[in-house]
Amino acid sequence: MLLRSVVYHILTLVNTTVPFLEKIDGDFVVELVKENGFNVKRHEIWTQDGYGLTLHQVINQSPSTRNSVILVHGLLACGGQWVVNGNKSLAFALSSVGYDVWILHHRGTSFSNKHKTRSYDDESYWNFSFEEMGLNDIPAAIDYVLKFANRTKLHVVGHSQGAAALLTGIILRPELNDKIISAYILNPAIFLHHLYEIPNEIVHDVVELSYKRKMFKSLLRSSLFRLLGQVVCEQPLVGIACTGFLADLFGGNSLQAENPQNLLRTYTKYVIDNASYKQMNHLVQVLDAKQFQRYDYGPKMNRKLYNGSLKPPPFDLSLIQIPLTIMYGTIDGLTSATDVKILINHIKNIEGIIKLPWNHLDVIHSKNADKWINSPVINSMNKYQTYY
């Protein structure tokens, strides 16, 4: 109950304290990439439905000799999650061995906050879930990278909701099967039947809160929230408590944080970002319906959108034809091992299944990321030596 109450009140405070909303000065992804010895270029792209997105290209000192890779972040995060683990960050590991690395920031994040006709403050801007990300963001990023690199195929890595967006994109746009060499989904938020009790209760509370207060956006990229992580959680004992809070929320303490005291500070400064409440509501619908399905708009609208069906149809996972590697954690409280096994039974072309002793966030900060994540992903990609 205490954890639920804390999350509830933090979200209420952050999303109703408008003067504290942060305007990003500079580009911390560029700073982090350069600090780790790589060059970086920022690209702006536009989706078919008018959203402006940012891609960061990580550039090694030596020319890329291998195929392009797009990294797709999770819910309530931005692409910064791929560069906060020092030289153990997946983006740097891939670039170091010659891959052309691109970091996608989904719509709604502070890096991708533009639209051709809608303001970031308008409710209409925030009318999206992971379905629209899959339908529009993923294809736009893939097509841009392929054209820029003058290639025909690439690799994609997606974490959590990023995995859901990727698979959704392939299902709704099957032609993507011909543009992806292989994909890697880490802690995939696809089936959520067995979500742990604490995150289950919290995500329902959050969606209920959004309806009560008519909120359509969760602005966690704020000075107020950042202050919480950088000042409050920086105190020695409080810092350890904050790390314990994160561990409990996402499945359990796997002891993978290199510096537990500063973990929440790192997240609030570089990782946590804005999202729409429709994104969270879609995940709640998937959870409650016990199936990976399209967005439920209610019987009347569903009937118009889904060929007369009063209920949203499930996504047809049989349409995914690319080689797929699944990595999941044994103490992940959001995408449980049981739910990942359900997903495995729905996918035809599984290249590999890797089970690891981690929680939902260890993908981002694990001190064993080099051997648990980077090496398996790189070894798998290296099998596809053809330069597309």
GROMACS .gro file of C-alpha atoms in nm:
model
  388
    1MET     CA    1   0.000   0.000   0.000
    2LEU     CA    2   0.282   0.244   0.086
    3LEU     CA    3   0.452   0.196  -0.252
    4ARG     CA    4   0.122   0.247  -0.437
    5SER     CA    5   0.055   0.563  -0.239
    6VAL     CA    6   0.403   0.704  -0.307
    7VAL     CA    7   0.374   0.649  -0.684
    8TYR     CA    8   0.020   0.791  -0.691
    9HIS     CA    9   0.116   1.113  -0.513
   10ILE     CA   10   0.438   1.162  -0.710
   11LEU     CA   11   0.248   1.139  -1.040
   12THR     CA   12  -0.022   1.373  -0.912
   13LEU     CA   13   0.236   1.628  -0.797
   14VAL     CA   14   0.449   1.613  -1.110
   15ASN     CA   15   0.158   1.636  -1.351
   16THR     CA   16  -0.022   1.920  -1.176
   17THR     CA   17   0.282   2.139  -1.106
   18VAL     CA   18   0.311   2.294  -1.449
   19PRO     CA   19   0.567   2.571  -1.366
   20PHE     CA   20   0.827   2.304  -1.295
   21LEU     CA   21   0.815   2.149  -1.641
   22GLU     CA   22   1.164   2.123  -1.784
   23LYS     CA   23   1.286   2.262  -2.111
   24ILE     CA   24   1.586   2.055  -2.219
   25ASP     CA   25   1.905   2.260  -2.245
   26GLY     CA   26   2.156   2.091  -2.468
   27ASP     CA   27   2.145   1.724  -2.557
   28PHE     CA   28   2.250   1.483  -2.283
   29VAL     CA   29   2.257   1.185  -2.522
   30VAL     CA   30   2.515   1.366  -2.734
   31GLU     CA   31   2.713   1.447  -2.418
   32LEU     CA   32   2.707   1.086  -2.293
   33VAL     CA   33   2.807   0.945  -2.631
   34LYS     CA   34   3.100   1.186  -2.663
   35GLU     CA   35   3.210   1.122  -2.304
   36ASN     CA   36   3.247   0.755  -2.398
   37GLY     CA   37   3.473   0.829  -2.694
   38PHE     CA   38   3.228   0.811  -2.984
   39ASN     CA   39   3.104   1.066  -3.234
   40VAL     CA   40   2.732   1.127  -3.267
   41LYS     CA   41   2.493   1.286  -3.512
   42ARG     CA   42   2.135   1.391  -3.443
   43HIS     CA   43   1.873   1.327  -3.712
   44GLU     CA   44   1.516   1.461  -3.728
   45ILE     CA   45   1.255   1.254  -3.912
   46TRP     CA   46   0.879   1.275  -3.971
   47THR     CA   47   0.620   1.001  -3.946
   48GLN     CA   48   0.333   0.940  -4.184
   49ASP     CA   49   0.090   1.085  -3.926
   50GLY     CA   50   0.287   1.405  -3.870
   51TYR     CA   51   0.505   1.339  -3.564
   52GLY     CA   52   0.862   1.468  -3.552
   53LEU     CA   53   1.108   1.215  -3.408
   54THR     CA   54   1.474   1.225  -3.314
   55LEU     CA   55   1.730   0.958  -3.398
   56HIS     CA   56   2.083   0.967  -3.256
   57GLN     CA   57   2.346   0.795  -3.470
   58VAL     CA   58   2.644   0.664  -3.271
   59ILE     CA   59   2.954   0.687  -3.487
   60ASN     CA   60   3.278   0.501  -3.424
   61GLN     CA   61   3.610   0.660  -3.517
   62SER     CA   62   3.653   0.385  -3.777
   63PRO     CA   63   3.396   0.356  -4.057
   64SER     CA   64   3.111   0.110  -3.995
   65THR     CA   65   3.182  -0.225  -4.153
   66ARG     CA   66   2.860  -0.399  -4.055
   67ASN     CA   67   2.487  -0.347  -4.087
   68SER     CA   68   2.275  -0.080  -3.920
   69VAL     CA   69   2.101  -0.141  -3.586
   70ILE     CA   70   1.808   0.055  -3.441
   71LEU     CA   71   1.764   0.054  -3.061
   72VAL     CA   72   1.408   0.110  -2.933
   73HIS     CA   73   1.348   0.217  -2.572
   74GLY     CA   74   1.075   0.123  -2.325
   75LEU     CA   75   0.775   0.299  -2.166
   76LEU     CA   76   0.839   0.612  -1.955
   77ALA     CA   77   1.192   0.625  -2.096
   78CYS     CA   78   1.381   0.779  -2.385
   79GLY     CA   79   1.671   0.655  -2.594
   80GLY     CA   80   1.906   0.769  -2.320
   81GLN     CA   81   1.856   0.426  -2.165
   82TRP     CA   82   2.097   0.280  -2.423
   83VAL     CA   83   2.396   0.498  -2.326
   84VAL     CA   84   2.392   0.531  -1.943
   85ASN     CA   85   2.591   0.218  -1.858
   86GLY     CA   86   2.933   0.345  -1.960
   87ASN     CA   87   3.134   0.114  -2.184
   88LYS     CA   88   2.888  -0.165  -2.104
   89SER     CA   89   2.607   0.020  -2.285
   90LEU     CA   90   2.473  -0.184  -2.577
   91ALA     CA   91   2.496   0.114  -2.815
   92PHE     CA   92   2.870   0.147  -2.753
   93ALA     CA   93   2.936  -0.227  -2.762
   94LEU     CA   94   2.770  -0.256  -3.104
   95SER     CA   95   2.946   0.049  -3.244
   96SER     CA   96   3.284  -0.073  -3.115
   97VAL     CA   97   3.265  -0.385  -3.332
   98GLY     CA   98   3.160  -0.200  -3.646
   99TYR     CA   99   2.779  -0.177  -3.639
  100ASP     CA  100   2.606   0.142  -3.753
  101VAL     CA  101   2.403   0.224  -3.439
  102TRP     CA  102   2.087   0.437  -3.430
  103ILE     CA  103   1.891   0.527  -3.115
  104LEU     CA  104   1.520   0.600  -3.168
  105HIS     CA  105   1.324   0.830  -2.937
  106HIS     CA  106   0.951   0.756  -2.964
  107ARG     CA  107   0.682   1.020  -3.001
  108GLY     CA  108   0.593   1.201  -2.680
  109THR     CA  109   0.943   1.196  -2.534
  110SER     CA  110   1.128   1.522  -2.478
  111PHE     CA  111   1.348   1.447  -2.780
  112SER     CA  112   1.052   1.375  -3.010
  113ASN     CA  113   0.799   1.640  -2.913
  114LYS     CA  114   0.707   1.792  -3.249
  115HIS     CA  115   0.405   1.760  -3.475
  116LYS     CA  116   0.324   1.930  -3.803
  117THR     CA  117  -0.015   2.062  -3.685
  118ARG     CA  118  -0.056   1.981  -3.313
  119SER     CA  119   0.095   2.146  -3.007
  120TYR     CA  120   0.277   1.934  -2.747
  121ASP     CA  121   0.024   2.067  -2.494
  122ASP     CA  122  -0.282   1.963  -2.696
  123GLU     CA  123  -0.474   1.654  -2.598
  124SER     CA  124  -0.486   1.555  -2.966
  125TYR     CA  125  -0.106   1.530  -2.973
  126TRP     CA  126  -0.113   1.263  -2.700
  127ASN     CA  127  -0.371   1.041  -2.870
  128PHE     CA  128  -0.139   0.745  -2.921
  129SER     CA  129  -0.031   0.415  -2.767
  130PHE     CA  130   0.236   0.163  -2.864
  131GLU     CA  131   0.009   0.072  -3.156
  132GLU     CA  132   0.068   0.408  -3.329
  133MET     CA  133   0.437   0.380  -3.247
  134GLY     CA  134   0.450   0.046  -3.424
  135LEU     CA  135   0.236   0.161  -3.714
  136ASN     CA  136   0.426   0.486  -3.775
  137ASP     CA  137   0.741   0.545  -3.565
  138ILE     CA  138   0.912   0.211  -3.631
  139PRO     CA  139   0.856   0.214  -4.012
  140ALA     CA  140   0.964   0.580  -4.037
  141ALA     CA  141   1.286   0.508  -3.849
  142ILE     CA  142   1.363   0.194  -4.050
  143ASP     CA  143   1.301   0.362  -4.386
  144TYR     CA  144   1.509   0.667  -4.292
  145VAL     CA  145   1.807   0.465  -4.170
  146LEU     CA  146   1.803   0.235  -4.473
  147LYS     CA  147   1.791   0.531  -4.711
  148PHE     CA  148   2.061   0.723  -4.522
  149ALA     CA  149   2.293   0.421  -4.503
  150ASN     CA  150   2.208   0.308  -4.858
  151ARG     CA  151   2.115  -0.038  -4.735
  152THR     CA  152   1.816  -0.269  -4.775
  153LYS     CA  153   1.798  -0.442  -4.434
  154LEU     CA  154   1.895  -0.380  -4.072
  155HIS     CA  155   1.875  -0.521  -3.719
  156VAL     CA  156   1.637  -0.395  -3.447
  157VAL     CA  157   1.658  -0.424  -3.067
  158GLY     CA  158   1.353  -0.339  -2.855
  159HIS     CA  159   1.314  -0.328  -2.477
  160SER     CA  160   0.979  -0.374  -2.298
  161GLN     CA  161   0.721  -0.151  -2.473
  162GLY     CA  162   0.980  -0.100  -2.747
  163ALA     CA  163   0.946  -0.472  -2.819
  164ALA     CA  164   0.567  -0.439  -2.827
  165ALA     CA  165   0.591  -0.147  -3.071
  166LEU     CA  166   0.832  -0.340  -3.292
  167LEU     CA  167   0.616  -0.653  -3.316
  168THR     CA  168   0.305  -0.438  -3.365
  169GLY     CA  169   0.475  -0.258  -3.651
  170ILE     CA  170   0.565  -0.584  -3.824
  171ILE     CA  171   0.210  -0.718  -3.779
  172LEU     CA  172   0.039  -0.402  -3.910
  173ARG     CA  173   0.299  -0.348  -4.183
  174PRO     CA  174   0.414  -0.700  -4.286
  175GLU     CA  175   0.648  -0.552  -4.548
  176LEU     CA  176   0.883  -0.476  -4.257
  177ASN     CA  177   0.968  -0.847  -4.254
  178ASP     CA  178   1.167  -0.780  -4.571
  179LYS     CA  179   1.358  -0.489  -4.414
  180ILE     CA  180   1.472  -0.651  -4.089
  181ILE     CA  181   1.762  -0.898  -4.079
  182SER     CA  182   1.697  -1.004  -3.720
  183ALA     CA  183   1.532  -0.863  -3.407
  184TYR     CA  184   1.609  -0.886  -3.036
  185ILE     CA  185   1.335  -0.826  -2.782
  186LEU     CA  186   1.447  -0.773  -2.423
  187ASN     CA  187   1.190  -0.818  -2.144
  188PRO     CA  188   0.910  -0.792  -2.404
  189ALA     CA  189   0.585  -0.633  -2.280
  190ILE     CA  190   0.359  -0.846  -2.499
  191PHE     CA  191   0.162  -1.078  -2.272
  192LEU     CA  192   0.110  -0.939  -1.922
  193HIS     CA  193  -0.119  -1.196  -1.760
  194HIS     CA  194   0.116  -1.258  -1.468
  195LEU     CA  195   0.228  -0.905  -1.385
  196TYR     CA  196   0.342  -0.894  -1.022
  197GLU     CA  197   0.092  -0.763  -0.766
  198ILE     CA  198   0.261  -0.429  -0.688
  199PRO     CA  199   0.309  -0.306  -1.049
  200ASN     CA  200  -0.034  -0.448  -1.138
  201GLU     CA  201  -0.202  -0.237  -0.871
  202ILE     CA  202   0.006   0.070  -0.951
  203VAL     CA  203  -0.061   0.069  -1.325
  204HIS     CA  204  -0.436   0.035  -1.262
  205ASP     CA  205  -0.416   0.320  -1.008
  206VAL     CA  206  -0.231   0.538  -1.257
  207VAL     CA  207  -0.486   0.481  -1.534
  208GLU     CA  208  -0.770   0.546  -1.288
  209LEU     CA  209  -0.595   0.868  -1.180
  210SER     CA  210  -0.565   0.984  -1.541
  211TYR     CA  211  -0.941   0.940  -1.595
  212LYS     CA  212  -1.033   1.109  -1.267
  213ARG     CA  213  -0.819   1.414  -1.336
  214LYS     CA  214  -0.869   1.408  -1.714
  215MET     CA  215  -0.494   1.385  -1.769
  216PHE     CA  216  -0.369   1.272  -2.109
  217LYS     CA  217   0.008   1.305  -2.064
  218SER     CA  218   0.255   1.197  -1.797
  219LEU     CA  219   0.528   1.459  -1.785
  220LEU     CA  220   0.799   1.283  -1.589
  221ARG     CA  221   1.073   1.476  -1.770
  222SER     CA  222   1.034   1.762  -1.522
  223SER     CA  223   1.261   1.965  -1.299
  224LEU     CA  224   1.055   1.858  -0.999
  225PHE     CA  225   1.095   1.488  -1.069
  226ARG     CA  226   1.461   1.538  -1.149
  227LEU     CA  227   1.505   1.718  -0.817
  228LEU     CA  228   1.364   1.413  -0.640
  229GLY     CA  229   1.627   1.188  -0.795
  230GLN     CA  230   1.924   1.421  -0.777
  231VAL     CA  231   1.882   1.579  -0.435
  232VAL     CA  232   1.654   1.365  -0.220
  233CYS     CA  233   1.782   1.025  -0.335
  234GLU     CA  234   2.144   1.140  -0.330
  235GLN     CA  235   2.152   1.117   0.049
  236PRO     CA  236   2.335   0.793   0.148
  237LEU     CA  237   2.057   0.605   0.328
  238VAL     CA  238   1.780   0.753   0.115
  239GLY     CA  239   1.971   0.660  -0.201
  240ILE     CA  240   1.977   0.293  -0.103
  241ALA     CA  241   1.605   0.314  -0.018
  242CYS     CA  242   1.534   0.467  -0.360
  243THR     CA  243   1.716   0.180  -0.531
  244GLY     CA  244   1.515  -0.065  -0.321
  245PHE     CA  245   1.200   0.117  -0.430
  246LEU     CA  246   1.294   0.069  -0.797
  247ALA     CA  247   1.381  -0.297  -0.739
  248ASP     CA  248   1.048  -0.370  -0.567
  249LEU     CA  249   0.858  -0.192  -0.841
  250PHE     CA  250   1.025  -0.388  -1.121
  251GLY     CA  251   1.049  -0.735  -0.975
  252GLY     CA  252   1.319  -0.760  -0.711
  253ASN     CA  253   1.677  -0.666  -0.632
  254SER     CA  254   1.912  -0.859  -0.859
  255LEU     CA  255   2.214  -0.671  -0.716
  256GLN     CA  256   2.310  -0.558  -1.066
  257ALA     CA  257   2.349  -0.186  -0.996
  258GLU     CA  258   2.714  -0.078  -1.005
  259ASN     CA  259   2.637   0.224  -0.789
  260PRO     CA  260   2.303   0.168  -0.608
  261GLN     CA  261   2.309   0.502  -0.429
  262ASN     CA  262   2.310   0.702  -0.754
  263LEU     CA  263   2.082   0.477  -0.959
  264LEU     CA  264   1.763   0.684  -0.932
  265ARG     CA  265   1.965   1.000  -0.993
  266THR     CA  266   2.089   0.849  -1.321
  267TYR     CA  267   1.738   0.746  -1.421
  268THR     CA  268   1.576   1.084  -1.350
  269LYS     CA  269   1.855   1.269  -1.529
  270TYR     CA  270   1.904   1.053  -1.837
  271VAL     CA  271   1.637   0.785  -1.877
  272ILE     CA  272   1.289   0.866  -1.745
  273ASP     CA  273   1.078   1.062  -1.992
  274ASN     CA  274   0.726   1.160  -2.088
  275ALA     CA  275   0.448   0.933  -2.214
  276SER     CA  276   0.077   0.938  -2.290
  277TYR     CA  277  -0.174   0.785  -2.053
  278LYS     CA  278  -0.320   0.610  -2.357
  279GLN     CA  279   0.005   0.411  -2.372
  280MET     CA  280  -0.047   0.294  -2.015
  281ASN     CA  281  -0.416   0.231  -2.067
  282HIS     CA  282  -0.340   0.009  -2.366
  283LEU     CA  283  -0.108  -0.201  -2.150
  284VAL     CA  284  -0.380  -0.226  -1.885
  285GLN     CA  285  -0.623  -0.345  -2.152
  286VAL     CA  286  -0.375  -0.611  -2.264
  287LEU     CA  287  -0.328  -0.713  -1.903
  288ASP     CA  288  -0.701  -0.737  -1.824
  289ALA     CA  289  -0.798  -0.902  -2.153
  290LYS     CA  290  -0.517  -1.157  -2.117
  291GLN     CA  291  -0.425  -1.119  -2.483
  292PHE     CA  292  -0.198  -0.901  -2.696
  293GLN     CA  293  -0.463  -0.693  -2.869
  294ARG     CA  294  -0.538  -0.370  -3.048
  295TYR     CA  295  -0.665  -0.068  -2.854
  296ASP     CA  296  -1.014  -0.099  -2.706
  297TYR     CA  297  -1.216   0.216  -2.786
  298GLY     CA  298  -1.546   0.070  -2.668
  299PRO     CA  299  -1.806  -0.131  -2.866
  300LYS     CA  300  -1.932   0.154  -3.085
  301MET     CA  301  -1.592   0.274  -3.209
  302ASN     CA  302  -1.449  -0.079  -3.220
  303ARG     CA  303  -1.724  -0.176  -3.460
  304LYS     CA  304  -1.620   0.104  -3.698
  305LEU     CA  305  -1.249   0.039  -3.671
  306TYR     CA  306  -1.234  -0.340  -3.656
  307ASN     CA  307  -1.461  -0.466  -3.934
  308GLY     CA  308  -1.776  -0.484  -3.724
  309SER     CA  309  -1.619  -0.647  -3.419
  310LEU     CA  310  -1.738  -0.512  -3.085
  311LYS     CA  311  -1.409  -0.611  -2.925
  312PRO     CA  312  -1.054  -0.530  -3.036
  313PRO     CA  313  -0.892  -0.817  -3.227
  314PRO     CA  314  -0.570  -0.979  -3.105
  315PHE     CA  315  -0.251  -0.898  -3.292
  316ASP     CA  316  -0.166  -1.184  -3.526
  317LEU     CA  317   0.181  -1.288  -3.410
  318SER     CA  318   0.202  -1.548  -3.688
  319LEU     CA  319   0.275  -1.260  -3.928
  320ILE     CA  320   0.620  -1.215  -3.773
  321GLN     CA  321   0.863  -1.398  -4.001
  322ILE     CA  322   1.200  -1.248  -3.905
  323PRO     CA  323   1.454  -1.437  -3.690
  324LEU     CA  324   1.375  -1.334  -3.333
  325THR     CA  325   1.585  -1.362  -3.018
  326ILE     CA  326   1.406  -1.325  -2.684
  327MET     CA  327   1.587  -1.227  -2.365
  328TYR     CA  328   1.401  -1.220  -2.033
  329GLY     CA  329   1.458  -1.208  -1.659
  330THR     CA  330   1.370  -1.461  -1.392
  331ILE     CA  331   1.275  -1.188  -1.142
  332ASP     CA  332   1.109  -0.945  -1.381
  333GLY     CA  333   0.791  -0.820  -1.215
  334LEU     CA  334   0.648  -0.665  -1.531
  335THR     CA  335   0.719  -0.913  -1.808
  336SER     CA  336   0.727  -1.235  -1.612
  337ALA     CA  337   0.899  -1.554  -1.725
  338THR     CA  338   0.556  -1.719  -1.744
  339ASP     CA  339   0.425  -1.455  -1.985
  340VAL     CA  340   0.738  -1.471  -2.199
  341LYS     CA  341   0.684  -1.845  -2.236
  342ILE     CA  342   0.330  -1.772  -2.361
  343LEU     CA  343   0.483  -1.539  -2.621
  344ILE     CA  344   0.734  -1.806  -2.723
  345ASN     CA  345   0.446  -2.042  -2.801
  346HIS     CA  346   0.299  -1.784  -3.041
  347ILE     CA  347   0.613  -1.709  -3.243
  348LYS     CA  348   0.728  -1.924  -3.535
  349ASN     CA  349   1.081  -1.816  -3.613
  350ILE     CA  350   1.265  -1.798  -3.281
  351GLU     CA  351   1.641  -1.777  -3.326
  352GLY     CA  352   1.728  -1.787  -2.957
  353ILE     CA  353   1.587  -1.776  -2.603
  354ILE     CA  354   1.807  -1.638  -2.327
  355LYS     CA  355   1.699  -1.653  -1.962
  356LEU     CA  356   1.888  -1.431  -1.718
  357PRO     CA  357   1.874  -1.360  -1.341
  358TRP     CA  358   1.765  -0.997  -1.377
  359ASN     CA  359   1.467  -0.766  -1.325
  360HIS     CA  360   1.297  -0.538  -1.576
  361LEU     CA  361   1.551  -0.255  -1.561
  362ASP     CA  362   1.877  -0.449  -1.556
  363VAL     CA  363   1.886  -0.421  -1.936
  364ILE     CA  364   1.971  -0.055  -1.875
  365HIS     CA  365   2.222  -0.060  -1.590
  366SER     CA  366   2.343  -0.417  -1.526
  367LYS     CA  367   2.708  -0.449  -1.425
  368ASN     CA  368   2.706  -0.780  -1.617
  369ALA     CA  369   2.559  -0.627  -1.932
  370ASP     CA  370   2.873  -0.699  -2.132
  371LYS     CA  371   2.840  -1.077  -2.095
  372TRP     CA  372   2.464  -1.105  -2.036
  373ILE     CA  373   2.336  -0.873  -2.311
  374ASN     CA  374   2.606  -0.735  -2.538
  375SER     CA  375   2.797  -1.054  -2.620
  376PRO     CA  376   2.487  -1.267  -2.701
  377VAL     CA  377   2.336  -0.993  -2.918
  378ILE     CA  378   2.661  -0.926  -3.104
  379ASN     CA  379   2.737  -1.297  -3.151
  380SER     CA  380   2.391  -1.348  -3.296
  381MET     CA  381   2.413  -1.049  -3.530
  382ASN     CA  382   2.755  -1.162  -3.646
  383LYS     CA  383   2.594  -1.475  -3.793
  384TYR     CA  384   2.437  -1.249  -4.053
  385GLN     CA  385   2.760  -1.138  -4.219
  386THR     CA  386   2.599  -1.034  -4.546
  387TYR     CA  387   2.623  -0.658  -4.590
  388TYR     CA  388   2.270  -0.557  -4.691
   0.00000   0.00000   0.00000
